[in-house]
Short mmCIF file of C-alpha atoms in Angstrom, two decimals:
data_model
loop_
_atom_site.label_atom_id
_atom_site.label_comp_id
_atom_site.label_asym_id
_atom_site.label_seq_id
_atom_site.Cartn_x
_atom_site.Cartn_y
_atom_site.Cartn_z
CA UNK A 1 -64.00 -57.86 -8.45
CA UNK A 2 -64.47 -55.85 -4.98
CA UNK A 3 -62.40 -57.48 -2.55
CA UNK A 4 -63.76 -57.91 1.00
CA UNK A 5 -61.60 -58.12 3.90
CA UNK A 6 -61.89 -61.13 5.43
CA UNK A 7 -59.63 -61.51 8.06
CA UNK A 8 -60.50 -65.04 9.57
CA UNK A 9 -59.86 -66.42 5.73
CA UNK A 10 -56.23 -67.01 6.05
CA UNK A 11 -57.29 -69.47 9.47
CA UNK A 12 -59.77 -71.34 7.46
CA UNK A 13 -57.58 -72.03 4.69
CA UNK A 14 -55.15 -73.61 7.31
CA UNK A 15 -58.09 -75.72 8.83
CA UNK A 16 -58.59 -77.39 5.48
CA UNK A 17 -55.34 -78.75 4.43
CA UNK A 18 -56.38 -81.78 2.63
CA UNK A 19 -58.18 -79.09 -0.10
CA UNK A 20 -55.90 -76.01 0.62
CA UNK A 21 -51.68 -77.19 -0.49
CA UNK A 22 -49.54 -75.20 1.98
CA UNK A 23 -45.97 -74.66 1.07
CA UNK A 24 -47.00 -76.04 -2.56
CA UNK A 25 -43.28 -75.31 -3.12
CA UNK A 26 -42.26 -78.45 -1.15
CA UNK A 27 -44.58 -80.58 -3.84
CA UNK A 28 -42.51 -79.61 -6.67
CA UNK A 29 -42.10 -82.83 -9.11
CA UNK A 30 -43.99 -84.78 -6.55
CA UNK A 31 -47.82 -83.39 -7.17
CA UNK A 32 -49.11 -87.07 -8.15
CA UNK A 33 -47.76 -88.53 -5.38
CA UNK A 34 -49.62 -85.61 -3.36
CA UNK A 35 -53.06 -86.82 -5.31
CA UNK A 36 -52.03 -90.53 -4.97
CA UNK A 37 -52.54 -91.53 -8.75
CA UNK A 38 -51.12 -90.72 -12.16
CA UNK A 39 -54.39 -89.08 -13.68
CA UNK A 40 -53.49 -85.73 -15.62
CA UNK A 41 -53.11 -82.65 -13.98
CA UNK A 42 -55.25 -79.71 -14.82
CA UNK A 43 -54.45 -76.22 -13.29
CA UNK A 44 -56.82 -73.10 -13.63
CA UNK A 45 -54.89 -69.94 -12.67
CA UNK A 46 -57.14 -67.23 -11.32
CA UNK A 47 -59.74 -69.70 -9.63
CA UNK A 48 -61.52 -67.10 -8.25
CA UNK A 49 -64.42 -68.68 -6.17
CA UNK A 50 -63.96 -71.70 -7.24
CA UNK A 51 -66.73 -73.07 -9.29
CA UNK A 52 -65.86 -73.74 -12.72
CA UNK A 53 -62.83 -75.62 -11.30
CA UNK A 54 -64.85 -77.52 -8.15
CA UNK A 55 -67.68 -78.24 -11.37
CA UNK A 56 -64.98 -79.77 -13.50
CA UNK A 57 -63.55 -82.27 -10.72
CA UNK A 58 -66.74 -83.51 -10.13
CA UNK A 59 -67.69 -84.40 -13.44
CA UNK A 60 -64.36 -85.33 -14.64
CA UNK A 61 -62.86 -87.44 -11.57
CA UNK A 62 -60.03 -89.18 -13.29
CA UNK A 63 -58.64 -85.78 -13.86
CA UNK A 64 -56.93 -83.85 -11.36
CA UNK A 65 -57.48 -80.10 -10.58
CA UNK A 66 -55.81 -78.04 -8.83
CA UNK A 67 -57.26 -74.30 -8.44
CA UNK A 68 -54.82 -71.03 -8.20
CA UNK A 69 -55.76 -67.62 -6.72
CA UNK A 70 -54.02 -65.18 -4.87
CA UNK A 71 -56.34 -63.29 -3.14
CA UNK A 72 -57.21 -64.81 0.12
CA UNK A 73 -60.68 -63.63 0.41
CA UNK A 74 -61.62 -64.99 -2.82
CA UNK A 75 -60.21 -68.27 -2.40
CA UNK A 76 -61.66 -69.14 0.38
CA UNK A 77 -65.18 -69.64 -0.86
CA UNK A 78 -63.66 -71.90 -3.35
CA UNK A 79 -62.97 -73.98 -0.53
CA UNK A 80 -66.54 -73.42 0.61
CA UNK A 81 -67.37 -75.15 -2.48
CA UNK A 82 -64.62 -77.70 -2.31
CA UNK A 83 -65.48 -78.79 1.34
CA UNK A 84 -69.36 -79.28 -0.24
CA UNK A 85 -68.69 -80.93 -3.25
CA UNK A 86 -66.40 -83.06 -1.31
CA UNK A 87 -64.18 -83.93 -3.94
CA UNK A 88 -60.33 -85.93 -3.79
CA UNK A 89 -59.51 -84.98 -6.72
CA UNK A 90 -59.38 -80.82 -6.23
CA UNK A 91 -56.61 -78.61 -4.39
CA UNK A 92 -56.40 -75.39 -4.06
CA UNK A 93 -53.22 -72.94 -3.74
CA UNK A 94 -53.06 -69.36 -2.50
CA UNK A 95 -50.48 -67.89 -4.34
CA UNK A 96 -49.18 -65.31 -6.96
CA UNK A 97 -49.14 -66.88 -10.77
CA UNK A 98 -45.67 -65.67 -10.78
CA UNK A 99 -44.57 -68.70 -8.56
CA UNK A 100 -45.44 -71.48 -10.59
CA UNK A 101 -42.21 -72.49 -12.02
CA UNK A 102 -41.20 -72.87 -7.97
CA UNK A 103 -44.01 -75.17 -7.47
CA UNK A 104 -44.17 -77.00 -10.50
CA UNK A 105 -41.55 -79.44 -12.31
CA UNK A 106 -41.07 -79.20 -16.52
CA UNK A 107 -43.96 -80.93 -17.79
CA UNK A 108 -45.87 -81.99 -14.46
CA UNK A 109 -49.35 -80.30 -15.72
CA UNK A 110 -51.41 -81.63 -18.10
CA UNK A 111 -53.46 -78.50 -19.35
CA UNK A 112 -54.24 -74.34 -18.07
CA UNK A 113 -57.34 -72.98 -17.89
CA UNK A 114 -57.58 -68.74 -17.68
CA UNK A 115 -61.35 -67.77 -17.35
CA UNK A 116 -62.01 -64.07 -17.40
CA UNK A 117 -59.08 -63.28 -16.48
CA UNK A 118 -57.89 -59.87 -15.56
CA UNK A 119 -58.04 -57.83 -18.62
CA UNK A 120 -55.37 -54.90 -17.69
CA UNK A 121 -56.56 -52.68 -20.39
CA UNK A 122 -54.07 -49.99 -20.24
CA UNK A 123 -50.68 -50.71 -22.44
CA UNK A 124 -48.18 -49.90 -19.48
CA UNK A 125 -50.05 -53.11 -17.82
CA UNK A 126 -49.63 -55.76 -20.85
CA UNK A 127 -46.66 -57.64 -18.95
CA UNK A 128 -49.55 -58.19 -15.94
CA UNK A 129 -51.82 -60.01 -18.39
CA UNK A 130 -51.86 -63.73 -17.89
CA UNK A 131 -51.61 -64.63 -21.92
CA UNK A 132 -48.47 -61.87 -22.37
CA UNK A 133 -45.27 -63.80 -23.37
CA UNK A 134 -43.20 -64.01 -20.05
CA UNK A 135 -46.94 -65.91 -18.54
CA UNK A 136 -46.49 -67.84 -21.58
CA UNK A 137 -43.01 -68.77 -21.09
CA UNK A 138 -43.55 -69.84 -17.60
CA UNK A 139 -46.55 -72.28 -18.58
CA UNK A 140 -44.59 -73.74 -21.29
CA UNK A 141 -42.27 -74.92 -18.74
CA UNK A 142 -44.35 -76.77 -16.55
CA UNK A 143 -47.29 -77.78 -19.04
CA UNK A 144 -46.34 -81.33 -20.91
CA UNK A 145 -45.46 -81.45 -24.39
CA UNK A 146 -48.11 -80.61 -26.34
CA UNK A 147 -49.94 -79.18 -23.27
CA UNK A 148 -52.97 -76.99 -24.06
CA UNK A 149 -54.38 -73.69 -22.64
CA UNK A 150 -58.30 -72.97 -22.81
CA UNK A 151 -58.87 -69.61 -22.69
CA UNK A 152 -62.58 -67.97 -21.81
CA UNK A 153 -63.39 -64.03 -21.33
CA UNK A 154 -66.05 -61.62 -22.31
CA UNK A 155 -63.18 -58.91 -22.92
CA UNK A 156 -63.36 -58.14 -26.79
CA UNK A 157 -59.72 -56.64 -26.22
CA UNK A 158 -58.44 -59.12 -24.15
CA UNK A 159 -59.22 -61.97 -26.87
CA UNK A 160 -57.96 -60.36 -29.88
CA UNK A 161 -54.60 -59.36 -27.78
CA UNK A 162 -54.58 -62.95 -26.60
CA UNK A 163 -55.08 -64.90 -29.72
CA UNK A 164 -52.04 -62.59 -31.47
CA UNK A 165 -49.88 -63.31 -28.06
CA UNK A 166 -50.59 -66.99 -28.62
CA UNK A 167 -49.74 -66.62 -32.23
CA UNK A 168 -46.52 -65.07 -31.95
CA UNK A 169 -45.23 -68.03 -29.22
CA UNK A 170 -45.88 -69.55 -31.97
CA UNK A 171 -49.11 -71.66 -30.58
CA UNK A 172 -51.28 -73.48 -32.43
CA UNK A 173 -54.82 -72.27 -32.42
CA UNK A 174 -57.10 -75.74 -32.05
CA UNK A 175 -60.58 -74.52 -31.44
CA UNK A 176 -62.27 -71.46 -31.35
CA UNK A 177 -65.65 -69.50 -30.67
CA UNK A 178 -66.46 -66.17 -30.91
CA UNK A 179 -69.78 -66.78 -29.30
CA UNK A 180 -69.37 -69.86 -26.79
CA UNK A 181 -73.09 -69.44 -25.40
CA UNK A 182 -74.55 -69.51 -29.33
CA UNK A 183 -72.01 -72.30 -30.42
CA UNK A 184 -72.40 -76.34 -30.84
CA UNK A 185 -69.64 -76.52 -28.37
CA UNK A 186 -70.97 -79.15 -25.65
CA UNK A 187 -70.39 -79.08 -21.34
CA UNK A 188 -69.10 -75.37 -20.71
CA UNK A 189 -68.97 -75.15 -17.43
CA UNK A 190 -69.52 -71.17 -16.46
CA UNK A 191 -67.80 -69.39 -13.99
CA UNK A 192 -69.69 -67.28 -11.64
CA UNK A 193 -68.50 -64.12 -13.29
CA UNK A 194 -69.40 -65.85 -16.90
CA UNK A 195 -73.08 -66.77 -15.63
CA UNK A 196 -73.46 -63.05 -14.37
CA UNK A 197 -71.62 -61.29 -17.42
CA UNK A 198 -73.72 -63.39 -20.22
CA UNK A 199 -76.88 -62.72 -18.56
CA UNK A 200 -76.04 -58.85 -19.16
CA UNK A 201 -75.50 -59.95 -23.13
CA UNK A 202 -72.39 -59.80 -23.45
CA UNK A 203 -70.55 -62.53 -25.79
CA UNK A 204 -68.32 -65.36 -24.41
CA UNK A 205 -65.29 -65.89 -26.70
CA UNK A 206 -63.16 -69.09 -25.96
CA UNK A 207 -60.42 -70.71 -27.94
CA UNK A 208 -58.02 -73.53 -26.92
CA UNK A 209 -54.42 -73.06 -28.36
CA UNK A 210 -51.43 -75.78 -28.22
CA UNK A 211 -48.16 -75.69 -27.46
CA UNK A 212 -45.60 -77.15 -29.19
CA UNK A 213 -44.50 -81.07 -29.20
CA UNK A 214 -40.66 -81.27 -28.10
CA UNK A 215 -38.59 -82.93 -26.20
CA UNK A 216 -37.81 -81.18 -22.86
CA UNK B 1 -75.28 -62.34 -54.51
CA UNK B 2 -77.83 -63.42 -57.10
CA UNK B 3 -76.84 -62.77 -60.63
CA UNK B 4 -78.52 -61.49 -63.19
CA UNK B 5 -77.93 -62.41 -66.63
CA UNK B 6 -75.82 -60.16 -68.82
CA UNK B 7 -75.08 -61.47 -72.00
CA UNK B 8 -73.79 -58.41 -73.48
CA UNK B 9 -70.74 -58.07 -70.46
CA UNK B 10 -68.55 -60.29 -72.08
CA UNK B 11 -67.95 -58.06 -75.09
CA UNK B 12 -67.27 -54.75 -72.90
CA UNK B 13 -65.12 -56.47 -70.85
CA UNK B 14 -63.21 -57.06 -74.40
CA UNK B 15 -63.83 -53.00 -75.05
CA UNK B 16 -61.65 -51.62 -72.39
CA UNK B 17 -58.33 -54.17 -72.36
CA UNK B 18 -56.66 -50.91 -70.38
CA UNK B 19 -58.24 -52.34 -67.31
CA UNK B 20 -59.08 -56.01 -67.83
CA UNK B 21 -56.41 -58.11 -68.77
CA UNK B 22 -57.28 -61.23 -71.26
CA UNK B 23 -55.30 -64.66 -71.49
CA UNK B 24 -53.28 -63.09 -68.04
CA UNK B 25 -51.33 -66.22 -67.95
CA UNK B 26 -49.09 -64.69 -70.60
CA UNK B 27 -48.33 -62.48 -67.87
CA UNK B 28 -47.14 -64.51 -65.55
CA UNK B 29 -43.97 -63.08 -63.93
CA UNK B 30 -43.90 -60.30 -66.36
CA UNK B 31 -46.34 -58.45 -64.33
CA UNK B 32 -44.66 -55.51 -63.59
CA UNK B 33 -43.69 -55.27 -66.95
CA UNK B 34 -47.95 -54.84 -67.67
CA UNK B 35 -47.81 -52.38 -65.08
CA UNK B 36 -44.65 -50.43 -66.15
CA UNK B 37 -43.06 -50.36 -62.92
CA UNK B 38 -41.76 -51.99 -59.78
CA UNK B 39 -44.11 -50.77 -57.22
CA UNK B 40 -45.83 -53.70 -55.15
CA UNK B 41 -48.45 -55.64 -56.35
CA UNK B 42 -51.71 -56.28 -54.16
CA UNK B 43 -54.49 -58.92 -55.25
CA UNK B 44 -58.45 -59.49 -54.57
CA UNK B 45 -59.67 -62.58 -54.91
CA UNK B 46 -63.03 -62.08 -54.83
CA UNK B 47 -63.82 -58.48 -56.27
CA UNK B 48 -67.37 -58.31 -56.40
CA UNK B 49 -68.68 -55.19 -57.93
CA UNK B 50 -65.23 -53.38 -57.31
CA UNK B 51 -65.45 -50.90 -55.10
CA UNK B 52 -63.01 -52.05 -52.43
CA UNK B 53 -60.02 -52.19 -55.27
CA UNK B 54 -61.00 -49.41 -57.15
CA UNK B 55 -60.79 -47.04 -53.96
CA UNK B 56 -57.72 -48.69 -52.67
CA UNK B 57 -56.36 -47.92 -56.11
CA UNK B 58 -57.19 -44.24 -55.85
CA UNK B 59 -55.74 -44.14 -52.61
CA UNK B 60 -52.90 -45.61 -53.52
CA UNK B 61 -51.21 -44.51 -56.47
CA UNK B 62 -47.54 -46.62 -55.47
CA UNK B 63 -49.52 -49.95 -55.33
CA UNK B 64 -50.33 -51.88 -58.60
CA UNK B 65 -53.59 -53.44 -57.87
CA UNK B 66 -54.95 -56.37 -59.77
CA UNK B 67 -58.98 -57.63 -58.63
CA UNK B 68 -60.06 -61.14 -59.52
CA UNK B 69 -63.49 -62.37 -60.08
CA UNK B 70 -65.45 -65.16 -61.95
CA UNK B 71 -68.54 -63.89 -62.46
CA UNK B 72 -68.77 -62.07 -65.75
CA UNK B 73 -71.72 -60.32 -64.71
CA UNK B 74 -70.31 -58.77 -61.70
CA UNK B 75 -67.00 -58.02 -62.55
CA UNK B 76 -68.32 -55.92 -65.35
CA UNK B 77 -69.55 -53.57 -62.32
CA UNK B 78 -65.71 -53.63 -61.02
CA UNK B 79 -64.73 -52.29 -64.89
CA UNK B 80 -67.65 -49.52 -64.78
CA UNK B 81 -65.77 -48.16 -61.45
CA UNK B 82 -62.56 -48.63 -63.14
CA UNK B 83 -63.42 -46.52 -65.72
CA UNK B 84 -65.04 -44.27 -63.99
CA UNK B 85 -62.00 -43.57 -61.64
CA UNK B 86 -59.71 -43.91 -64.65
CA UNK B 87 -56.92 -45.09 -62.29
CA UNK B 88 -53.39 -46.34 -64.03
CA UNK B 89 -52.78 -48.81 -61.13
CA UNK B 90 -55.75 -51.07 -61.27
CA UNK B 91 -56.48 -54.37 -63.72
CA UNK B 92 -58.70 -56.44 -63.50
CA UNK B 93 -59.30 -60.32 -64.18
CA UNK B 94 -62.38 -62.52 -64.79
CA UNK B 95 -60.71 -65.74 -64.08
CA UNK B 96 -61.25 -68.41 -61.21
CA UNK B 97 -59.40 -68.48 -58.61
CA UNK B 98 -58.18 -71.84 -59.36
CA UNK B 99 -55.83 -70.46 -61.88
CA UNK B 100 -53.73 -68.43 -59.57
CA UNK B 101 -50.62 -70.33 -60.29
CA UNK B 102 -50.77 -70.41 -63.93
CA UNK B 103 -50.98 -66.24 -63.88
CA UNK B 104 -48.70 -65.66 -61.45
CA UNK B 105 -45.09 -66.21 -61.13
CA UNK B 106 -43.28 -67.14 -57.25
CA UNK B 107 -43.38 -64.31 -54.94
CA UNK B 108 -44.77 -62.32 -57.43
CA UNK B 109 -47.68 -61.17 -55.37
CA UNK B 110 -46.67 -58.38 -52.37
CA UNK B 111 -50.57 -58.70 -50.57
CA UNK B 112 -53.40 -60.29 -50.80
CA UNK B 113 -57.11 -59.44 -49.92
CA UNK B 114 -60.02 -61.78 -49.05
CA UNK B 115 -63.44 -59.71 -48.89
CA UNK B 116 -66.66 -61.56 -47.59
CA UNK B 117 -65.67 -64.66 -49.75
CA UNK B 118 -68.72 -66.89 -49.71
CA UNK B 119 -68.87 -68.93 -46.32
CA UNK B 120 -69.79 -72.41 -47.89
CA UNK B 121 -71.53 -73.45 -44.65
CA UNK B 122 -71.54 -77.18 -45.30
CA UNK B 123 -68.76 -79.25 -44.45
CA UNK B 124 -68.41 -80.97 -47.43
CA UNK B 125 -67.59 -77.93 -49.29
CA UNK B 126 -64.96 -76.85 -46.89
CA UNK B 127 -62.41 -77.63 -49.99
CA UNK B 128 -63.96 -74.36 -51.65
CA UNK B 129 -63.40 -71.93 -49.41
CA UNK B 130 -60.80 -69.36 -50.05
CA UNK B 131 -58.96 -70.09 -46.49
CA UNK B 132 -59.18 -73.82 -47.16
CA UNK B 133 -55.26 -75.04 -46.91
CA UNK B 134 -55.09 -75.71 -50.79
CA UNK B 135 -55.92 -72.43 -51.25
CA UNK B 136 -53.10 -70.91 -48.58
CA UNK B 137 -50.76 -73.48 -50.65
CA UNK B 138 -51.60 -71.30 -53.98
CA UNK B 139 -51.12 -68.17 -52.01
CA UNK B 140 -48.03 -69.30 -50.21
CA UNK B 141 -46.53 -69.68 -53.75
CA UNK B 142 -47.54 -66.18 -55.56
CA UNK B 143 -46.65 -64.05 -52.32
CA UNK B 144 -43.40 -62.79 -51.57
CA UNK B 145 -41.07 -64.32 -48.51
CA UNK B 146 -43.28 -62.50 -45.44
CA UNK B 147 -46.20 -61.46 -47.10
CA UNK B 148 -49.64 -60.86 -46.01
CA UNK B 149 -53.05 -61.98 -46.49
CA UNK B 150 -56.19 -59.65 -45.06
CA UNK B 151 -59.34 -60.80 -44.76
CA UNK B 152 -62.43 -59.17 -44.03
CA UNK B 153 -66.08 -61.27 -43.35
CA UNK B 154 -69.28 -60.48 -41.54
CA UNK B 155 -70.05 -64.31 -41.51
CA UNK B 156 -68.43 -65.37 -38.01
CA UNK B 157 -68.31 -69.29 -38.57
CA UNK B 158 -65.78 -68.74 -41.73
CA UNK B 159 -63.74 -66.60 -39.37
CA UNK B 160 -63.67 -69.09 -36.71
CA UNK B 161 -62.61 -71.69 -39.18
CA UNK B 162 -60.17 -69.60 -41.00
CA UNK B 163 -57.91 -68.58 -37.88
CA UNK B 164 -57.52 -72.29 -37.56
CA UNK B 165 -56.88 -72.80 -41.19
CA UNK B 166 -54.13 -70.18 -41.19
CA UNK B 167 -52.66 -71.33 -37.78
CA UNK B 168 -52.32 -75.20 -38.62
CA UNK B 169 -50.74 -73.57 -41.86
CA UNK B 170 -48.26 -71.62 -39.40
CA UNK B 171 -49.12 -68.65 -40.39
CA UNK B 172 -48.73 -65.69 -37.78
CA UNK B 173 -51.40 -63.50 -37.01
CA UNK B 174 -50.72 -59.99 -37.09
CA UNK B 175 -53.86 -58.18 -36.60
CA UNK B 176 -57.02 -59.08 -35.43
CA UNK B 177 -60.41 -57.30 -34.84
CA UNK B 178 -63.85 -58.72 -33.74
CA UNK B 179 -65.63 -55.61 -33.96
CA UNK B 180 -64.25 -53.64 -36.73
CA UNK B 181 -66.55 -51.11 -37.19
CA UNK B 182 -66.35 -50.07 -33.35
CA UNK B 183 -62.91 -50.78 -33.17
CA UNK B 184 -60.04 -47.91 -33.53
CA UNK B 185 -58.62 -49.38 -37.26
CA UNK B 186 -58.06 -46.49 -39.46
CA UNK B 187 -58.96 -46.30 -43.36
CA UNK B 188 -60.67 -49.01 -43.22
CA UNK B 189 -62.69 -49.11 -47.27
CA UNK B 190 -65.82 -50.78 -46.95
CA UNK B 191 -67.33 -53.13 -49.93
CA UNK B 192 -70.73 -52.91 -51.31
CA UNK B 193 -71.37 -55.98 -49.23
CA UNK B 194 -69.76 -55.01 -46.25
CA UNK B 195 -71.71 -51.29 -46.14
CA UNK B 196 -75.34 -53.24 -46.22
CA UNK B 197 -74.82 -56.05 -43.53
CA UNK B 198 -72.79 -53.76 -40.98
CA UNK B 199 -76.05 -51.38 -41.41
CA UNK B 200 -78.06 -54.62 -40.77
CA UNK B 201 -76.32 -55.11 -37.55
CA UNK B 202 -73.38 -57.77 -38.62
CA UNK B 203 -70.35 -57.48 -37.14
CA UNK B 204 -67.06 -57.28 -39.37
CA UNK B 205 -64.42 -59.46 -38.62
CA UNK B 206 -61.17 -58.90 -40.07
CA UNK B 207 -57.42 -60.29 -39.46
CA UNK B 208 -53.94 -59.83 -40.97
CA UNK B 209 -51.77 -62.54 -40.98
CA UNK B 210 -48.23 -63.52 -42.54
CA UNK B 211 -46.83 -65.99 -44.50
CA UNK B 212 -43.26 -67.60 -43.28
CA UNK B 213 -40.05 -65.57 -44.43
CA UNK B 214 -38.26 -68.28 -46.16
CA UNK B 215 -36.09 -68.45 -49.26
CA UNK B 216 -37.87 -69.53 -52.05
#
């Protein structure tokens, strides 16, 4: 996506701290004491702006969400949406996906979510995709036993190198489409890139893969 | 396919015993014996009319091929390519499936190869469909330690349910492509099938996957 420079973002993320987590480091182990219940935690890593992950904490409210995206100028219209929808059950962190064993304890989340995410099509970028082995490692850490990852994109490439990642960690594959917007499958919630990218034709594939049940 | 009535193929499948092999549970672990060799043996299940074996066959003189089909009346198109190519490395079998483990011996089987099997749409057939898990049972017992099933379909719901079949059967996937025809996979040999639905518009899936190295 073309980035815009926004350079009053990084204020108005500080002016909304009950939706944007500063220092999310300091919440390590302590995140459902930060959302003041034991619900499940659900984190989508590459929020974007913000409206699959603002969508699914208002229609799932005993769940909650919290929304990862480094680049400030993006993130900040998910809090657009966040302040609207008005929501206690939604945070959002500006940060690098590579931090999230420092802000997460082993087996505080619940479930991932990657939509459209990044392809990074040439081979010298595989380690920068967020399904390649060392992002894998990382989420098995902090996801619960048995945690899942759902997984959407429109990049053909991305899938199939996804779905043999997955396979090789030795995930289990639970569900899959190969057309999401021609399937049975009931309440996808799109993305703004998915709404845009479907309307141009192009297929949605989606699969949800688990990892495995042990004892941490 | 629909089939047409040939009562006369029974009796030239009987004429040429050089490529179709009668009572082949007297083979069973003797098959390279049949062969008069060691090289690796690859399976169809599924042959159709033959013309995905027979050309792997000539393409392959170091792999012993063996194609497996029910139907009497199609089969006896696999023999007419058979004889027609006049390859040493090829047999066929008109035998169901179902027998597998009476005709061949434990890890007697290097690779097999699943070709547009028929989709069975309705749940309540899911038991015959050649990726259902008491079929990957019978496969897991011919193939060697490690080897590989590849499997090729145009219909996209029996893929879907197939790369779940093979991962809650652990097996690893080793290939994938959801676009064959536009995708960079070399040598691929097309089946009479495969050559009229891709010209219709159908995708071809296809996947690789491998069975657990274990000791047998």
């Amino acid at each position: 996506m073309r980035l815009r420079n926004k350079p009053w973002a990084k204020e108005k993320l500080l002016n909304y701290p009950q939706f944007v987590v500063h220092h999310p480091e300091t919440w390590k182990e302590k995140w459902h004491d930060l959302f003041g219940n034991n619900h499940p935690i659900h984190i989508e890593i590459g929020t974007g702006k913000g409206r699959f992950i603002t969508e699914m904490a208002k229609a799932n409210p005993e769940i909650n969400y919290i929304g990862i995206e480094a680049y400030t100028s993006v993130i900040v219209s998910a809090l657009d949406r966040a302040i609207e929808a008005e929501v206690p059950n939604l945070k959002l962190l500006n940060m690098n996906a590579q931090k999230l064993i420092g802000v997460f304890g082993p087996g505080e989340i619940d479930r991932l979510y990657l939509n459209f995410s990044d392809p990074w099509p040439k081979n010298k970028h595989e380690k920068r995709r967020l399904t390649y082995k060392s992002f894998l490692d990382m989420y098995a850490k902090v996801l619960v036993s048995g945690g899942e990852l759902h997984f959407k994109t429109d990049n053909q490439a991305l899938f199939e190198y996804s779905l043999i990642s997955f396979s090789e960690y030795g995930l289990k594959l639970k569900y899959i489409s190969l057309d999401l917007h021609n399937s049975d499958f009931q309440g996808n919630i799109m993305t703004e890139y998915e709404e845009k990218f479907s309307q141009k034709g192009n297929r949605i594939y989606r699969c949800e893969v688990q990892f495995p049940t042990i004892s941490k």
